[in-house]
mmCIF file of C-alpha atoms in Angstrom:
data_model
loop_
_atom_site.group_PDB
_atom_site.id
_atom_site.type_symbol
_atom_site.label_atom_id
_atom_site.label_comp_id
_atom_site.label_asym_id
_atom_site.label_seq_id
_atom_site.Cartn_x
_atom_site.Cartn_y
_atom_site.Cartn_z
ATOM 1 C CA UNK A 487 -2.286 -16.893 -7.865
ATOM 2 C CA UNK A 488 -1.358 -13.745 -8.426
ATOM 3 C CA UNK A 489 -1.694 -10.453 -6.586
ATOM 4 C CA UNK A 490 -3.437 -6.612 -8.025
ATOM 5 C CA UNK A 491 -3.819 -3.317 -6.606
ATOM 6 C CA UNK A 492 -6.165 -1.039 -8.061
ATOM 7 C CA UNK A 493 -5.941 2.421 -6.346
ATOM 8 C CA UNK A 494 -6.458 6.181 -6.991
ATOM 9 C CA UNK A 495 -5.643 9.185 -5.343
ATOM 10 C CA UNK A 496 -8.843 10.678 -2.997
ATOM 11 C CA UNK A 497 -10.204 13.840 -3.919
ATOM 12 C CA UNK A 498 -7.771 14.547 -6.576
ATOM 13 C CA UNK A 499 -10.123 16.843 -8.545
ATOM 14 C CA UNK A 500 -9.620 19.345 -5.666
ATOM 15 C CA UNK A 501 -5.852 19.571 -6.195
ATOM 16 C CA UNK A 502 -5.104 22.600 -8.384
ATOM 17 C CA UNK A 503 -3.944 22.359 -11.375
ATOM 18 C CA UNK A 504 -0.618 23.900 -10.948
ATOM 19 C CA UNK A 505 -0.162 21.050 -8.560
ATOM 20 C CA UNK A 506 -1.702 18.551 -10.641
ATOM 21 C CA UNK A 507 1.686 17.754 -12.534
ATOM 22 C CA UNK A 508 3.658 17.237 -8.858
ATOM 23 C CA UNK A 509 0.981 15.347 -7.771
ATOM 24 C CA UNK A 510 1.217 12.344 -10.656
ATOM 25 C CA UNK A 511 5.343 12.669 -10.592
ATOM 26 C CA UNK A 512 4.871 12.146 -6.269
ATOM 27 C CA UNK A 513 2.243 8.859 -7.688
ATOM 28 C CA UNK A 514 4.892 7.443 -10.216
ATOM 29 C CA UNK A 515 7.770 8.130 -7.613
ATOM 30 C CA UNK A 516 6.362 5.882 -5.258
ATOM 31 C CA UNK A 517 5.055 3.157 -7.515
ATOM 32 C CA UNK A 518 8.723 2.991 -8.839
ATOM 33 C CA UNK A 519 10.234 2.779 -5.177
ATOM 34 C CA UNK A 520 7.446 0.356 -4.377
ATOM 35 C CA UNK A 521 7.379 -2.002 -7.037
ATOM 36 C CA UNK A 522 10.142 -4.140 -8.179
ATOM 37 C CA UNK A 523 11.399 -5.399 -11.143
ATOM 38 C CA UNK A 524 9.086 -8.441 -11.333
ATOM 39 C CA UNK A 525 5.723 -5.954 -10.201
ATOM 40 C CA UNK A 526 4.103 -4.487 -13.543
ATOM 41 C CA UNK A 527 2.737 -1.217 -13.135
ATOM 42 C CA UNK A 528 0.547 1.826 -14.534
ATOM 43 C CA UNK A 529 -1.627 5.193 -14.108
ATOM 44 C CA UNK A 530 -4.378 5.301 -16.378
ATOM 45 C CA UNK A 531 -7.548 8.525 -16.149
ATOM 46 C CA UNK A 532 -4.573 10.718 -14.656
ATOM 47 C CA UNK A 533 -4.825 9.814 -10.818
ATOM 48 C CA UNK A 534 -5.327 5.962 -10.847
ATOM 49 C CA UNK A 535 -3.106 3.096 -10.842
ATOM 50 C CA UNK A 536 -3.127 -0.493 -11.071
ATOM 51 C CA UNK A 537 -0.270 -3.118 -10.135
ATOM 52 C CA UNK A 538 0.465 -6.916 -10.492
ATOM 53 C CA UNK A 539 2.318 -8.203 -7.851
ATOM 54 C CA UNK A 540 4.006 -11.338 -8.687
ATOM 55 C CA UNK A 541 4.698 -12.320 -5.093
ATOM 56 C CA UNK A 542 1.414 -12.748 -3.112
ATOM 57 C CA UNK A 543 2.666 -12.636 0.196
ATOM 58 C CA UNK A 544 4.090 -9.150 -1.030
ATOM 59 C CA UNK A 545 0.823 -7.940 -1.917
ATOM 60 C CA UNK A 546 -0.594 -5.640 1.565
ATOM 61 C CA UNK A 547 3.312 -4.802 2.297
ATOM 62 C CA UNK A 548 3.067 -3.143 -1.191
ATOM 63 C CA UNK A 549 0.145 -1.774 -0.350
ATOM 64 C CA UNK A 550 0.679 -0.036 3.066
ATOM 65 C CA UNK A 551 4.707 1.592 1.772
ATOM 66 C CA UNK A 552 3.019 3.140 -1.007
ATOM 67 C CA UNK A 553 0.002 4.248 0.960
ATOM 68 C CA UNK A 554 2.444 5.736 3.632
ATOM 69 C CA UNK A 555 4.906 7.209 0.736
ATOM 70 C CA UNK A 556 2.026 9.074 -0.394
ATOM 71 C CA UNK A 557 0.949 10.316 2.476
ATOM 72 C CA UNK A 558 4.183 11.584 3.746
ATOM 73 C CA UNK A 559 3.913 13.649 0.437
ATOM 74 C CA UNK A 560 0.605 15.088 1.712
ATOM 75 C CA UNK A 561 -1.661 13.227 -0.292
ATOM 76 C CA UNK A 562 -4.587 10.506 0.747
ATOM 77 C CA UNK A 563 -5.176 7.696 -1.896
ATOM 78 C CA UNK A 564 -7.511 4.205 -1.185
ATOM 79 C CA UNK A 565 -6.110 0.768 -2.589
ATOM 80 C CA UNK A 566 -8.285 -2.405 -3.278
ATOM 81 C CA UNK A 567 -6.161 -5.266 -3.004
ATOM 82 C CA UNK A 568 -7.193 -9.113 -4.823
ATOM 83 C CA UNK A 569 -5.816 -12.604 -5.303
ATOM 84 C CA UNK A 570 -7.076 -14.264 -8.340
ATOM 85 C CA UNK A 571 -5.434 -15.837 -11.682
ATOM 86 C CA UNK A 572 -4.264 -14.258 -14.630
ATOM 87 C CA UNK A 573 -5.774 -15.409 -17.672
ATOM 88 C CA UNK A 574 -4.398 -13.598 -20.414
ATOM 89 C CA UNK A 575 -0.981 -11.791 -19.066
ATOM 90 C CA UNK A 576 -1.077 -9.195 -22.419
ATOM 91 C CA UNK A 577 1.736 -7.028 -23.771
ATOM 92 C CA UNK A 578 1.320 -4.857 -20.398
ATOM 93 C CA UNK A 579 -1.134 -4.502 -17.604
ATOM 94 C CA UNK A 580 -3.169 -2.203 -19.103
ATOM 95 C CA UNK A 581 -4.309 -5.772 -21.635
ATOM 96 C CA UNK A 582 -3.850 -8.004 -18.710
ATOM 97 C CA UNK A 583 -6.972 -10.122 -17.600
ATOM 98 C CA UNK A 584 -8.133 -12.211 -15.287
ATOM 99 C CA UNK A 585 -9.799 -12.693 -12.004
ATOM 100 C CA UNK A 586 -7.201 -10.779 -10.421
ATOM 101 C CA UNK A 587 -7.570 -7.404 -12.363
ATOM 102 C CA UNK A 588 -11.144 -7.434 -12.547
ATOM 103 C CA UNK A 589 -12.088 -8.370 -8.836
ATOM 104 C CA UNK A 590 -9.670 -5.458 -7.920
ATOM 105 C CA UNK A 591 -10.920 -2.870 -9.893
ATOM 106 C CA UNK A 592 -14.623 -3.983 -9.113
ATOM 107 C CA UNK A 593 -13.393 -3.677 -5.140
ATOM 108 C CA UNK A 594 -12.585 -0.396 -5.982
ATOM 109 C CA UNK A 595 -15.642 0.856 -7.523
ATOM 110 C CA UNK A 596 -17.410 0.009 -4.328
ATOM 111 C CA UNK A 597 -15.150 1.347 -1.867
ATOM 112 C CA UNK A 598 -16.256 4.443 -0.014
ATOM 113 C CA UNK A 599 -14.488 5.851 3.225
ATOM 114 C CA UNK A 600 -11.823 3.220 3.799
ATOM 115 C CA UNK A 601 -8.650 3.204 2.442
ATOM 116 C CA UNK A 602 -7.680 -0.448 2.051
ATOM 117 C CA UNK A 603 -9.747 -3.480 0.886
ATOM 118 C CA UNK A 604 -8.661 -7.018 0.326
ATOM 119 C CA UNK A 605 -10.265 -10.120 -1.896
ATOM 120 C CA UNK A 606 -9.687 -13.486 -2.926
ATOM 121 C CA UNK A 607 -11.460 -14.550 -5.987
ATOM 122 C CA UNK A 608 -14.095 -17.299 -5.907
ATOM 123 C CA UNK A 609 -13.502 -17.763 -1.650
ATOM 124 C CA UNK A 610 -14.462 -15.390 1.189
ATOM 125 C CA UNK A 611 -11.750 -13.476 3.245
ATOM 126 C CA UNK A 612 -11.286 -14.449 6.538
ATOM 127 C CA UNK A 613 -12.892 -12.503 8.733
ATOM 128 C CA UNK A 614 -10.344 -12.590 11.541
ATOM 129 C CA UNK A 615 -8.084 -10.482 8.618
ATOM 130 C CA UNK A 616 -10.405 -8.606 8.003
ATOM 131 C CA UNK A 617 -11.215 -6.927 11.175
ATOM 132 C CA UNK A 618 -7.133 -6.409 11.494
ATOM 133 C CA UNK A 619 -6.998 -4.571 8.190
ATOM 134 C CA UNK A 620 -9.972 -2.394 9.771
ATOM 135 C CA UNK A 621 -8.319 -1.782 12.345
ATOM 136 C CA UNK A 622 -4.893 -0.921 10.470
ATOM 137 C CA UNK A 623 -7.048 1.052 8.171
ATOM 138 C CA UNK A 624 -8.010 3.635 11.118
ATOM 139 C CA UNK A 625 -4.293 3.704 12.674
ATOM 140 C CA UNK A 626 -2.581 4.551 8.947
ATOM 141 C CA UNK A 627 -5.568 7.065 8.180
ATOM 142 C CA UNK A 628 -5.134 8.982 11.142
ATOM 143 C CA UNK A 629 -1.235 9.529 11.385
ATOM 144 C CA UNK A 630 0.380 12.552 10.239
ATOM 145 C CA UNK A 631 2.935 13.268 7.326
ATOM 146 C CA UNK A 632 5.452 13.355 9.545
ATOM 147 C CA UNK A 633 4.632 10.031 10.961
ATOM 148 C CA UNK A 634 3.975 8.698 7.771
ATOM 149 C CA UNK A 635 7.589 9.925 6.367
ATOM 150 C CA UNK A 636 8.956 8.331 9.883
ATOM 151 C CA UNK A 637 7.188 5.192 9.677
ATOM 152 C CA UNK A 638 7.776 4.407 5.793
ATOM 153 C CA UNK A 639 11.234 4.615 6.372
ATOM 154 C CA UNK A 640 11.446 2.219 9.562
ATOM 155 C CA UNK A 641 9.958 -0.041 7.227
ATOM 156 C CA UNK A 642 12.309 0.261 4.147
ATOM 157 C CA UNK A 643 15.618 0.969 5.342
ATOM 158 C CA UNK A 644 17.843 -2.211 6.622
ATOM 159 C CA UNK A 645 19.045 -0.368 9.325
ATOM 160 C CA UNK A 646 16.314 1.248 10.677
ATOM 161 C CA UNK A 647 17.447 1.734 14.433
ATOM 162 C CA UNK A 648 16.131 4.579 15.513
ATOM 163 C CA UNK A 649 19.620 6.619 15.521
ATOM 164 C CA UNK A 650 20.098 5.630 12.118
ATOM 165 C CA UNK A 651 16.281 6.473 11.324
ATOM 166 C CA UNK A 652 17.378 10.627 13.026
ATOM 167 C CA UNK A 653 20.663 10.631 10.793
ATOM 168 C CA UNK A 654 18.483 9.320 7.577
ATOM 169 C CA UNK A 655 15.496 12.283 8.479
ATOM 170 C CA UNK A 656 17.544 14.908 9.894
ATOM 171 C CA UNK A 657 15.953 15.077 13.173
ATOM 172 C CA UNK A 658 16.566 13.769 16.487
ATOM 173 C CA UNK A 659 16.362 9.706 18.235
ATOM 174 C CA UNK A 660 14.212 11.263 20.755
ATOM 175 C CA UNK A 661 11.948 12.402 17.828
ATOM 176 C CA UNK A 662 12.015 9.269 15.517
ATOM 177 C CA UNK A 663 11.058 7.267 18.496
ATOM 178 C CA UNK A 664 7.938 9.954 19.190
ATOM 179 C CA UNK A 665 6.774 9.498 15.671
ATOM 180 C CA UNK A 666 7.507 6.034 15.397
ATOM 181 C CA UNK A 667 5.148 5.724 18.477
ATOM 182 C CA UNK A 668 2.208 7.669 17.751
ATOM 183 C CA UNK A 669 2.224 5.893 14.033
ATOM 184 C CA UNK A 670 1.832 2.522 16.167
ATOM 185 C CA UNK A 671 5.153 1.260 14.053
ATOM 186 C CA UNK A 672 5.547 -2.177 16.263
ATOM 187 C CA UNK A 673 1.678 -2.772 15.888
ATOM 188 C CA UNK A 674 2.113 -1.931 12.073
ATOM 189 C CA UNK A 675 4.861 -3.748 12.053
ATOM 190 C CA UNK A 676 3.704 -7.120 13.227
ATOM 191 C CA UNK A 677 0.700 -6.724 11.134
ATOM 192 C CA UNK A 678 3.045 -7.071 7.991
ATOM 193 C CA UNK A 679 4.561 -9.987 9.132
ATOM 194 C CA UNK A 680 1.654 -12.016 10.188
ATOM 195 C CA UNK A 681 0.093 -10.776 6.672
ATOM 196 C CA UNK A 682 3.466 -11.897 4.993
ATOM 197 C CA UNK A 683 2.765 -15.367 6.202
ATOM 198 C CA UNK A 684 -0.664 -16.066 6.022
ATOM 199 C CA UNK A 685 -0.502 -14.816 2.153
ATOM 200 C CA UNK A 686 1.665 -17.352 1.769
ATOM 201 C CA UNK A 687 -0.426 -20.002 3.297
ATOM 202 C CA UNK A 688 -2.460 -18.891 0.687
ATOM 203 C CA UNK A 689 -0.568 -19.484 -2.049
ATOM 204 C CA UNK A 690 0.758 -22.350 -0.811
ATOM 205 C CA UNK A 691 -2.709 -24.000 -0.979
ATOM 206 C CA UNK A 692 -3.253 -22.972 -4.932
ATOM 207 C CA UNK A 693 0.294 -24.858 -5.901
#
């Protein structure tokens, strides 16, 4: 099995257009930082996207950094996340099928105020994972940029004591640890990890 994001930015068509261009550079920035060398990748009808992720168990992680990369850059973007086959891999992933790609972009179609969504081709999703995605979906949606920035970071750097964290964001340990807390970072955290391995419980099921 493989793993697809379809996503797009939310209310793009109210960005103006002098900050249109900034706004798909911020996009492609964080898809590149996101996304690595075995992850395919492209924007297609100027804000949407769609990735493969190669490793499943990578799949919400991906998800989440680019979500909170974004929104440290000030804008809001919803992600439909699947687990399916690929049937016919193409030159690129913009000829890609497969169960994958089209229950992801389907996912999207439907979504309407959340900001993450997650399916498994031809099985349900289990519900327990479901309700912790909801409730990750309200924590991520209602931190701030600043948090975001903060929170992204604790996540991607090796070192990401929170002394480090000031020195790598210019600000102070007292303030890392503020934002850190009121972006529920240990809660987010943990989340990842428990996602990380049932994924690959998953997977380990389909080989």
């Amino acid at each position: 099995m493989i793993g697809v994001i379809s996503g797009d930015i939310i209310k793009s068509q109210k960005i103006p257009k002098q900050q249109y261009d900034a706004m798909l550079y911020q996009l492609e920035q964080s898809l590149r930082a996101n996304c690595n060398k075995t992850t395919s990748w492209d924007i297609y009808r100027g804000d949407a996207f769609q990735l493969q992720v190669e490793k499943s168990e990578r799949l919400v992680t991906t998800a989440i950094l680019i979500y909170l990369q974004l929104k440290s850059a000030g804008y809001e973007l919803r992600q439909s996340m699947a687990l399916g086959h690929i049937d016919n891999p193409g030159t690129s992933i913009k000829t890609a099928t497969g169960s994958a790609f089209t229950l992801s972009g389907h996912e999207l179609d439907k979504m309407t105020n959340q900001r993450f969504t997650f399916a498994i081709a031809g099985q349900p999703v289990d519900e327990s994972f479901k309700l912790n995605l909801a409730f990750v979906d309200i924590l991520l949606c209602k931190i701030t940029q600043k948090q975001a920035n903060a929170l992204y970071s604790y996540l991607t750097h090796t070192n990401n004591n929170h002394a480090a964290l000031a020195n790598e964001l210019n600000t102070s340990r007292e303030n890392v640890t503020k934002l850190l807390n009121l972006a529920n970072y240990q809660l987010i955290e943990r989340f990842i990890l428990h996602t990380q391995q049932w994924l690959k419980s998953i997977q380990q099921g389909y080989d």
